[in-house]
Structure formats: C-alpha cells, structure tokens
Short mmCIF file of C-alpha atoms and ligand atoms in Angstrom, two decimals:
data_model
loop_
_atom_site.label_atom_id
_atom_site.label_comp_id
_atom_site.label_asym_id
_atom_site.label_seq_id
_atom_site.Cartn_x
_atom_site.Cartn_y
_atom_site.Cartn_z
CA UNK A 10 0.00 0.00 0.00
CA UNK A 11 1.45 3.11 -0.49
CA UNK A 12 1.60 6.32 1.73
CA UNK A 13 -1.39 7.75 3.97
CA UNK A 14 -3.66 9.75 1.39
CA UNK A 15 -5.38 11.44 4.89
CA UNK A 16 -3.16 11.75 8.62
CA UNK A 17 -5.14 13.35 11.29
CA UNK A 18 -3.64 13.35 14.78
CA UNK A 19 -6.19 14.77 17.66
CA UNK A 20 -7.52 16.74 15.50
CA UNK A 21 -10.30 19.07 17.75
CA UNK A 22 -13.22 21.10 16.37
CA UNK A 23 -16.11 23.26 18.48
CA UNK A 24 -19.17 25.30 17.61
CA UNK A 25 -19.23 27.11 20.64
CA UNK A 26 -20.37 25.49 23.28
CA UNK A 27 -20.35 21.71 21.76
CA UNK A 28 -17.42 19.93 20.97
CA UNK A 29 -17.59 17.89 18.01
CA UNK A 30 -14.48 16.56 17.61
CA UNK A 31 -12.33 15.46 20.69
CA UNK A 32 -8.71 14.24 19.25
CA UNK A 33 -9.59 12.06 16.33
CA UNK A 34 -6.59 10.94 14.72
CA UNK A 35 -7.79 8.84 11.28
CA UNK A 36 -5.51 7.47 8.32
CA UNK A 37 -6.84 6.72 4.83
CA UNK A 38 -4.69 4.67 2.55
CA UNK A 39 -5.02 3.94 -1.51
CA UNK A 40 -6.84 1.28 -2.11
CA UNK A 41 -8.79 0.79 0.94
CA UNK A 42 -12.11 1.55 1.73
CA UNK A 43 -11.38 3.68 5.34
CA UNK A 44 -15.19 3.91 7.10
CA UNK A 45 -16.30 6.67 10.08
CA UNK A 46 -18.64 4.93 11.66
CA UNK A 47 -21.49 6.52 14.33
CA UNK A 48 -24.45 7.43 14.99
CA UNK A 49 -26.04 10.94 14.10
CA UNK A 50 -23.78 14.06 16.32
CA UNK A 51 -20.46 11.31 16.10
CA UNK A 52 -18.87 14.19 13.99
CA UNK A 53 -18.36 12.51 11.14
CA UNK A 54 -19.51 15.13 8.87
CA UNK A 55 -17.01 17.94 10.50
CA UNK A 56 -14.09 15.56 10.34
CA UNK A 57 -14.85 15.57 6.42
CA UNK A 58 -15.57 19.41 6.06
CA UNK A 59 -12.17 20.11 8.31
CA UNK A 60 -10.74 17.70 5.46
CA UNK A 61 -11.92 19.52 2.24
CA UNK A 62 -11.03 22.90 3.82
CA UNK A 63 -14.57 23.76 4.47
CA UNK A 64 -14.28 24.18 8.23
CA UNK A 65 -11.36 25.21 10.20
CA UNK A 66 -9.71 22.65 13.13
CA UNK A 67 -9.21 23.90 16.66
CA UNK A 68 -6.54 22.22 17.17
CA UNK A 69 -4.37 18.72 16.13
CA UNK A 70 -2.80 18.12 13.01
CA UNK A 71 -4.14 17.25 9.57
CA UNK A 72 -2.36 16.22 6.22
CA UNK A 73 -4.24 15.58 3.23
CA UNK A 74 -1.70 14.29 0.28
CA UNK A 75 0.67 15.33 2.52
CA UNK A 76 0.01 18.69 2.78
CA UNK A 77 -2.48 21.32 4.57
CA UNK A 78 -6.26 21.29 3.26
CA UNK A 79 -6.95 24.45 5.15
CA UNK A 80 -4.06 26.25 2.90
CA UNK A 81 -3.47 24.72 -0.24
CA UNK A 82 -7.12 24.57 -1.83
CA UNK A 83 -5.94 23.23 -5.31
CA UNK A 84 -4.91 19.61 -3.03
CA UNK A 85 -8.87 19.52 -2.09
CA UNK A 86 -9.80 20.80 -6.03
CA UNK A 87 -7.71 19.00 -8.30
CA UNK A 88 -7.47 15.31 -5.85
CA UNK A 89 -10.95 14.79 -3.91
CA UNK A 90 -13.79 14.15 -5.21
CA UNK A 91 -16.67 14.82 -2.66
CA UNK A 92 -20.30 13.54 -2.49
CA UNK A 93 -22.14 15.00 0.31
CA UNK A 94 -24.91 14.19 2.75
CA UNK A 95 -27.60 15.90 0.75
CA UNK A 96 -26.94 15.63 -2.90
CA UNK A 97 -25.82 18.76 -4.65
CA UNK A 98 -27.41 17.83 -8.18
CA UNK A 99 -28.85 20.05 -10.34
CA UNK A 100 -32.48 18.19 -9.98
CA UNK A 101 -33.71 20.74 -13.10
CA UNK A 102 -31.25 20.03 -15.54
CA UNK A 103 -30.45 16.44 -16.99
CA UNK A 104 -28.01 13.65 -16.09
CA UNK A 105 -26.02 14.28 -18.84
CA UNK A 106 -25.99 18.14 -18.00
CA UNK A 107 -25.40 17.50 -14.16
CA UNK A 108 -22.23 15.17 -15.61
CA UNK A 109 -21.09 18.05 -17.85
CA UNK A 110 -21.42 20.94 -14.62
CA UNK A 111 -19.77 18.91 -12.78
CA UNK A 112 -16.67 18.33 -15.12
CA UNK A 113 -16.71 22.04 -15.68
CA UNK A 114 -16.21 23.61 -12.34
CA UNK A 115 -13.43 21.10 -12.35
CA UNK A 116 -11.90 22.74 -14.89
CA UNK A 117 -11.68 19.78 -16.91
CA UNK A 118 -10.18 19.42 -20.89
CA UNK A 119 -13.72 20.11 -23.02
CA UNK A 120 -12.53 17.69 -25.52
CA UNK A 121 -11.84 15.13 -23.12
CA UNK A 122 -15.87 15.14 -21.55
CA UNK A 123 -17.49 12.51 -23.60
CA UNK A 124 -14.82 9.99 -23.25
CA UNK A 125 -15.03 10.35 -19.62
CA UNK A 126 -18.90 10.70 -19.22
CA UNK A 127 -18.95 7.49 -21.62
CA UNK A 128 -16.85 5.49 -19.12
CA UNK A 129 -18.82 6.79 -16.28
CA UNK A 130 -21.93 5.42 -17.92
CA UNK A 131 -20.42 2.13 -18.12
CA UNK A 132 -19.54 2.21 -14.75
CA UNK A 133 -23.10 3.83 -13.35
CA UNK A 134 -25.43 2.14 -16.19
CA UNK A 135 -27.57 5.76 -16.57
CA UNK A 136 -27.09 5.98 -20.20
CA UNK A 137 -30.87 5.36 -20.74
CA UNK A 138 -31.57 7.92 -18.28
CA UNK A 139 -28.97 10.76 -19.62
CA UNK A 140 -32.23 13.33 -20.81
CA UNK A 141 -33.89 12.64 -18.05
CA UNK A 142 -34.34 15.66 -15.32
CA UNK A 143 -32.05 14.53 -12.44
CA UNK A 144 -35.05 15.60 -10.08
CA UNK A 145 -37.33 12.82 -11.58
CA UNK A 146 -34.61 9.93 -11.03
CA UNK A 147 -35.05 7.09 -8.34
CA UNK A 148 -33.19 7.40 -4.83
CA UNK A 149 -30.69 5.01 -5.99
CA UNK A 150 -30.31 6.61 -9.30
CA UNK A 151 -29.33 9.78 -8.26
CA UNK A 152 -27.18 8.87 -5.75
CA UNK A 153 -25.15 7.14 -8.40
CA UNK A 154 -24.93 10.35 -10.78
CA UNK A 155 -24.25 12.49 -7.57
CA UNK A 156 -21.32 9.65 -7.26
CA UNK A 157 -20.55 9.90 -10.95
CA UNK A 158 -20.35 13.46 -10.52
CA UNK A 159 -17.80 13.35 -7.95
CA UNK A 160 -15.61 11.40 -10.31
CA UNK A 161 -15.75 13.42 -13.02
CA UNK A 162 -12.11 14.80 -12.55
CA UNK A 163 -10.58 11.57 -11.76
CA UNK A 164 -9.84 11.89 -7.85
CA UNK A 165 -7.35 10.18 -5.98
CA UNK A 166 -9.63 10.17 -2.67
CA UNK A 167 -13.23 9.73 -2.86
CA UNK A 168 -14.95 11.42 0.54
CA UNK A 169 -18.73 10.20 0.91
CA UNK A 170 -20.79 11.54 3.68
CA UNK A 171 -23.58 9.33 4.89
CA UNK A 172 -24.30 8.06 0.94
CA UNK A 173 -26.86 5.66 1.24
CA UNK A 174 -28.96 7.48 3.87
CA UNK A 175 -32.55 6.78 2.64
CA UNK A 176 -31.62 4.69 -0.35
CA UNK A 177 -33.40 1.34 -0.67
CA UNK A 178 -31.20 -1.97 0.38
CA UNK A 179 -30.57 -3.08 -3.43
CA UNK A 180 -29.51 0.24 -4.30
CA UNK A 181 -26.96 0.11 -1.14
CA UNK A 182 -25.71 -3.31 -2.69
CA UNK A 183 -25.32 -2.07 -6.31
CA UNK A 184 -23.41 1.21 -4.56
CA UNK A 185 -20.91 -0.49 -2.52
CA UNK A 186 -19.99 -2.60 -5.06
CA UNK A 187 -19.10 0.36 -7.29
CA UNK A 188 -17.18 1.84 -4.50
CA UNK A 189 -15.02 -1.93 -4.15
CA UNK A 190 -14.32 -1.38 -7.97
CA UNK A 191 -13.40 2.37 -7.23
CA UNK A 192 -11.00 0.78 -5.12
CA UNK A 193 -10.10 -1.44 -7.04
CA UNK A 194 -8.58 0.64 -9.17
CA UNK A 195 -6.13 2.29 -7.04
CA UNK A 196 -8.35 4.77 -5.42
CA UNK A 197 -8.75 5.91 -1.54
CA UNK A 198 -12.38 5.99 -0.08
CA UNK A 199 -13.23 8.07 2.88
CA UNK A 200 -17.05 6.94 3.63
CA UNK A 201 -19.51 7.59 6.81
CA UNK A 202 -22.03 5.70 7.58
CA UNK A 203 -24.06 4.70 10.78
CA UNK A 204 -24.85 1.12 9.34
CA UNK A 205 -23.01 -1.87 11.02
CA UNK A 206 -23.61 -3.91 7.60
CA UNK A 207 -21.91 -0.99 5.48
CA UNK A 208 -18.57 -1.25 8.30
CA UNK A 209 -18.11 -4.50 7.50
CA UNK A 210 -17.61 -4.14 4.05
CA UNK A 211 -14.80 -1.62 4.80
CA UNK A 212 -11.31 -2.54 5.22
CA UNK A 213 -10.58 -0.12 8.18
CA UNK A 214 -13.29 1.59 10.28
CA UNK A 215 -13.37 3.97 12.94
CA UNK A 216 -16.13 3.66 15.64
CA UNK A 217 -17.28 7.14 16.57
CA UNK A 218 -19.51 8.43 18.74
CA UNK A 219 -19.79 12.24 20.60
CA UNK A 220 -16.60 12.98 18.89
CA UNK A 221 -14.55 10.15 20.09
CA UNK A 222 -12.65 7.41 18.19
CA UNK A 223 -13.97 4.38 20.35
CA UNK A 224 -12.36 1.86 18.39
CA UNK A 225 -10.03 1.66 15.45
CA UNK A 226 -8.79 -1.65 13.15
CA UNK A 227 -10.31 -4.00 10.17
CA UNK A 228 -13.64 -4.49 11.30
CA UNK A 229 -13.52 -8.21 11.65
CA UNK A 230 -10.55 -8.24 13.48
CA UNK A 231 -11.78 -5.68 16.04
CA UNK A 232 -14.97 -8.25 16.25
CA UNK A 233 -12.47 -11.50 17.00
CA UNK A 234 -10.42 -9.32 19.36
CA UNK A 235 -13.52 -8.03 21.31
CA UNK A 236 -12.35 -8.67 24.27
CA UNK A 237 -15.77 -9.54 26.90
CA UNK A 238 -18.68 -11.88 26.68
CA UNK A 239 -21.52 -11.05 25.38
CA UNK A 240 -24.93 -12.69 27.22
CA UNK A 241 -28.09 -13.06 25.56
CA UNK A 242 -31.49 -13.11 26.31
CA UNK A 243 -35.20 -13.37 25.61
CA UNK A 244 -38.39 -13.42 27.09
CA UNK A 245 -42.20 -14.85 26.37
CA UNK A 246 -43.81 -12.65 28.56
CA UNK A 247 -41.74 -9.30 28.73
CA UNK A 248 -41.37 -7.11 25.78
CA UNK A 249 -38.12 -6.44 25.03
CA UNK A 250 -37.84 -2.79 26.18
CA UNK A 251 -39.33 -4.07 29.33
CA UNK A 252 -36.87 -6.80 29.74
CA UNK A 253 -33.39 -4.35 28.61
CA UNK A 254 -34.77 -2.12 31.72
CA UNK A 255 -35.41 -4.97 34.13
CA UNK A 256 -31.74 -5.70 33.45
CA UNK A 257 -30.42 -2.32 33.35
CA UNK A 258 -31.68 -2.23 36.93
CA UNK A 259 -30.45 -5.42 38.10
CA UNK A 260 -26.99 -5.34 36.48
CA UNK A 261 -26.49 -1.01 35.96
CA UNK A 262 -22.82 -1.92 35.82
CA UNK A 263 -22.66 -3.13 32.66
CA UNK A 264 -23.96 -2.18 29.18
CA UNK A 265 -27.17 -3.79 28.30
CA UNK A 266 -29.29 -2.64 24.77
CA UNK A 267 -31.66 -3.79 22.48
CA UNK A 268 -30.57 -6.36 20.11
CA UNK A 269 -33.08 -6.93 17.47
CA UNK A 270 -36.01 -8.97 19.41
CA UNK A 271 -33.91 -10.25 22.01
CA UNK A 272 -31.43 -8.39 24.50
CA UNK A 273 -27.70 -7.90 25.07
CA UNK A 274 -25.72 -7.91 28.52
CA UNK A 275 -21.55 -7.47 27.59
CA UNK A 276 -19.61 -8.28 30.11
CA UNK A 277 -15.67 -7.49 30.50
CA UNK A 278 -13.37 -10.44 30.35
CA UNK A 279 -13.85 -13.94 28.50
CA UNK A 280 -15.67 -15.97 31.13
CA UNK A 281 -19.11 -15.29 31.86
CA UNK A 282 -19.20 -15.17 35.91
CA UNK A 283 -21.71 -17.10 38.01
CA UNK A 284 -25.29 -16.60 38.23
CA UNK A 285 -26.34 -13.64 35.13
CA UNK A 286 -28.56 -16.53 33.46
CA UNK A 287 -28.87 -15.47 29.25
CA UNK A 288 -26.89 -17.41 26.97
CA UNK A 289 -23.21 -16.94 25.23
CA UNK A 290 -23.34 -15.43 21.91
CA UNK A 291 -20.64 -14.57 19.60
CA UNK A 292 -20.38 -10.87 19.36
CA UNK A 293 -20.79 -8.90 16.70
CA UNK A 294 -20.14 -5.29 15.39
CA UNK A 295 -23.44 -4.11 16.98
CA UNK A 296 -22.27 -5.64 20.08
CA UNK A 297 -18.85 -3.92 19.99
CA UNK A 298 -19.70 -0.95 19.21
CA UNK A 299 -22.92 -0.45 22.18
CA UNK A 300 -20.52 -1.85 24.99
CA UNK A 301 -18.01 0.79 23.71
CA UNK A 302 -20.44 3.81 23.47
CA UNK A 303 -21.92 2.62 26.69
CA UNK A 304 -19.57 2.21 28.82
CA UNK A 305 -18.06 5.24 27.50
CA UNK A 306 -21.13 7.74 27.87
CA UNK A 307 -21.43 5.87 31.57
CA UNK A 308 -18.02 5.96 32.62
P1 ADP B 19 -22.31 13.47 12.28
O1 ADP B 19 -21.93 13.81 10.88
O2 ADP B 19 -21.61 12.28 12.82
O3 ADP B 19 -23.80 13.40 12.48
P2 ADP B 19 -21.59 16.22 12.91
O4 ADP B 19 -20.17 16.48 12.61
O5 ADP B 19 -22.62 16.71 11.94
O6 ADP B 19 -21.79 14.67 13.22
O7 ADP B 19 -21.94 16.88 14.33
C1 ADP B 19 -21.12 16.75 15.47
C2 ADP B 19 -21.66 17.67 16.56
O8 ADP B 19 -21.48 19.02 16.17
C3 ADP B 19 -23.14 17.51 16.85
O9 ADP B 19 -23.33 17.70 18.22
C4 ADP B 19 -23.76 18.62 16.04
O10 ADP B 19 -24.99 19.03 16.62
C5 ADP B 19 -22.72 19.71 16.13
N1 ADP B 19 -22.71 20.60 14.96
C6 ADP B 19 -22.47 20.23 13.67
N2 ADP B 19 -22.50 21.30 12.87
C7 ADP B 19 -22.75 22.39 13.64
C8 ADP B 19 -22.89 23.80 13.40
N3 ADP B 19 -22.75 24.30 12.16
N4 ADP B 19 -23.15 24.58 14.45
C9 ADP B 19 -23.27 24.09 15.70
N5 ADP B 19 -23.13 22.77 16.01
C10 ADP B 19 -22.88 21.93 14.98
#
C-alpha cells in the first residue's frame, strides 16, 4: 500500500459550546475503503468538512496528500472528489448536463468530456436515463450520478458523507460494489455511515460516537479481538424494552441494549461469571460498538 492519502492526529473542532471533535486521529490509505462509523452528532460530517477545507480545526494536526487542506485549496480541487450528505445535483437540468457541470467547475479538458462521461456510464449504467431531469430519477439513481459526478475529474480520494442514507437496500448493494471497484482501481475511499452492515464491508473503520474514536482496526478483526462476553437473552412474557430495563436495573454496571427482538448484557473479560442466566453469543459489530459507546457515555 502506499503512503497515507489522509493523517489526522487529535484533530479538535467546536461550535461554541459543543465539541464535536475530541482528538480524532484517522488514516486513509489507496486502495482501501477507510469507514467513520457513528451514529447521528459522532462528527463525522465535521471531520470531512475540516478535510476539504470547508471548516477550520481547533486544534491537532491534519495532512491531506501530505500537505495542509486548510491552505493549499488546489490539493482539495484538483485530488478529492466529494459527495455530500444531501446531494448537490442540479435536480432541473439532466443527467447528462449534471455530468457536464460537474466536469466544468473542475476545470476539466472540453474535448476530453465525452470519453469520460462514456466510461462513467459504463460504470453507473444511466445511459438510458442521460435526458432525463435529475429531479425525476429514483433514490438510488441519483445517488449514483451524484457519485458519478464526484468522479468526473478523476480523484485520488473519494470522501462520501452518509451516501446511502434513505436509499433502498438493493440500491446500497449495487453502490458499494461500485465503490469496491473504485477501489479497485487504485483509489482511496473516505465513507460515513451509521450502518453496522456498510462497516463491515470496509477494510478499516473507525467507531465514533460524541466525537470520540472508540475503536479503530479491520472491522472483523476488532470483532475476534472483542475482548468480553456477550450474554443473551429473551423473554415470552416481557417485551423487550421491558426486559433491557429490568436488566439495566439489576446489572447497571454493565452495558445492556436492544438487540433486534432479544437483548444484550456485555460483560468485561472472557468468562461469563456465576449466576447472570442469558446465553453466550458470539459478538458482533453491533455488540462492539454499544458496549463501547456505553460504557463510554457511563463511565
Ligand atoms: P455526524 O456527521 O456524525 O452526524 P456532525 O459532525 O454533523 O456529526 O456533528 C457533530 C456535533 O457538532 C453535533 O453535536 C452537532 O450538533 C454539532 N454541529 C455540527 N455542525 C454544527 C454547526 N454548524 N453549528 C453548531 N453545532 C454543529
């Protein structure tokens, strides 16, 4: 692999009073697939606007290709390609149009557009669809041409905030296997997401929550190297909610949440001690990640 694309080292950020950032210190390599994963406030979405110069750090150190985002805009312009939360496309003009702005503000070679949108349409399958308003397009759909149209200039890092908020499951599936051939090809990905299915399919995650890195590796080795017990357990006659509060109350020591239909106790150390009742389950990413956030937000 060759040289971190992104280096932060306790990198701070505040809006006034809140802190959204508290010392997050990520790396992003080529070729991998580097997820921020948390829940809604995490600040997932400042870490990337501190990255594409869009916000200013506090405090910590950042290096995007080496050098500072915050100074040298044409790093951000001419080697990131950026799809945001909401999707900045045109929804009155056409795919093909929203293709062609896009390549423009890039500043990109006018004889070399229909080469490139012709590959792109390969790669997103919208060809059918390139008169078509970009307002009138599926969910899915348009969050491939908003993808497409962060490619247009050929980045080197490819940041994606939240992309497959509110986009149905087979869409997600068709999306991340794009990004794996984006990858593929060379190419760093910088993605957030709050789904535990989406983590696993990166190579390196970040667990986030409040601003805090809780946990940092290849997701399934953080999962073999969790290092508690995680107790199961389920009841006929208690609804779960009913049963995650009986426990809470019985055991407030420990983290206990909602897992699916059924409810999770984690406990430290490999050995389940004496007398908790529930069953031994393997743990999962779900599992990892709510012991770490609650033991965290109780400690
Ligand atoms: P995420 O993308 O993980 O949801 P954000 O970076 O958007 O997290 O938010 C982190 C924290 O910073 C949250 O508490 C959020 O309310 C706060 N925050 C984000 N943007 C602003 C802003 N422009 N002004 C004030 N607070 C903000």
């Amino acid at each position: 692999m060759g040289s971190p694309v992104i280096e932060s080292a306790e990198l701070t950020k505040s809006y006034g009073s809140t802190t959204a950032l508290r010392g997050v210190s990520i790396q992003a390599l080529p070729g991998e697939i580097t997820g921020m994963i948390g829940p809604d406030g995490a600040g997932k979405s400042s870490f990337m606007k501190i990255l594409l110069g869009l916000l200013r750090r506090d405090d910590g150190d950042l290096k995007l290709f080496g050098g500072d985002p915050g100074r040298d805009r044409e790093i951000v312009r001419n080697r990131v390609g950026y799809m945001p939360e909401i999707f900045s496309l045109y929804t009155d003009l056409s795919v093909e149009e929203n293709l062609r702005f896009s390549f423009r503000i890039h500043r990109g070679d006018p004889a070399a557009f229909q080469a490139k949108r012709d590959r792109l349409y390969r790669f997103n399958r919208l060809q059918a669809f390139s008169a078509a308003r970009a307002g009138t397009l599926s969910g899915g759909m348009k969050q491939k041409l908003a993808l497409s149209c962060a490619l247009m200039h050929d980045p080197e890092l490819l940041v994606l905030d939240e992309p497959t908020t509110g986009v149905d499951p087979l869409s997600r599936g068709e999306f991340w296997s794009m990004l794996k051939e984006l990858k593929a090809s060379g190419m760093a990905i910088l993605v957030s997401t709050p789904y535990m299915e989406e983590a696993l399919q990166c190579d390196r995650i970040y667990l986030m929550n409040r601003g805090e890195v809780l946990a940092a590796g290849e997701p399934r080795r953080l999962i073999a190297e969790f290092p508690g017990t995680i107790l199961e357990f389920e009841e006929q006659t208690e609804s779960p909610q009913d049963l995650r509060r009986r426990l809470h109350r019985e055991y407030p020591d420990y983290p206990v949440y909602l897992a699916g239909r059924r409810v999770h106790l984690s406990l430290p150390g490999d050995q389940p001690p004496e007398g908790f009742g529930g069953r031994t389950v393997e743990p999962d990413l779900e599992d990892l990640f709510l012991s770490r956030i609650l033991a965290s937000e109780s400690a």
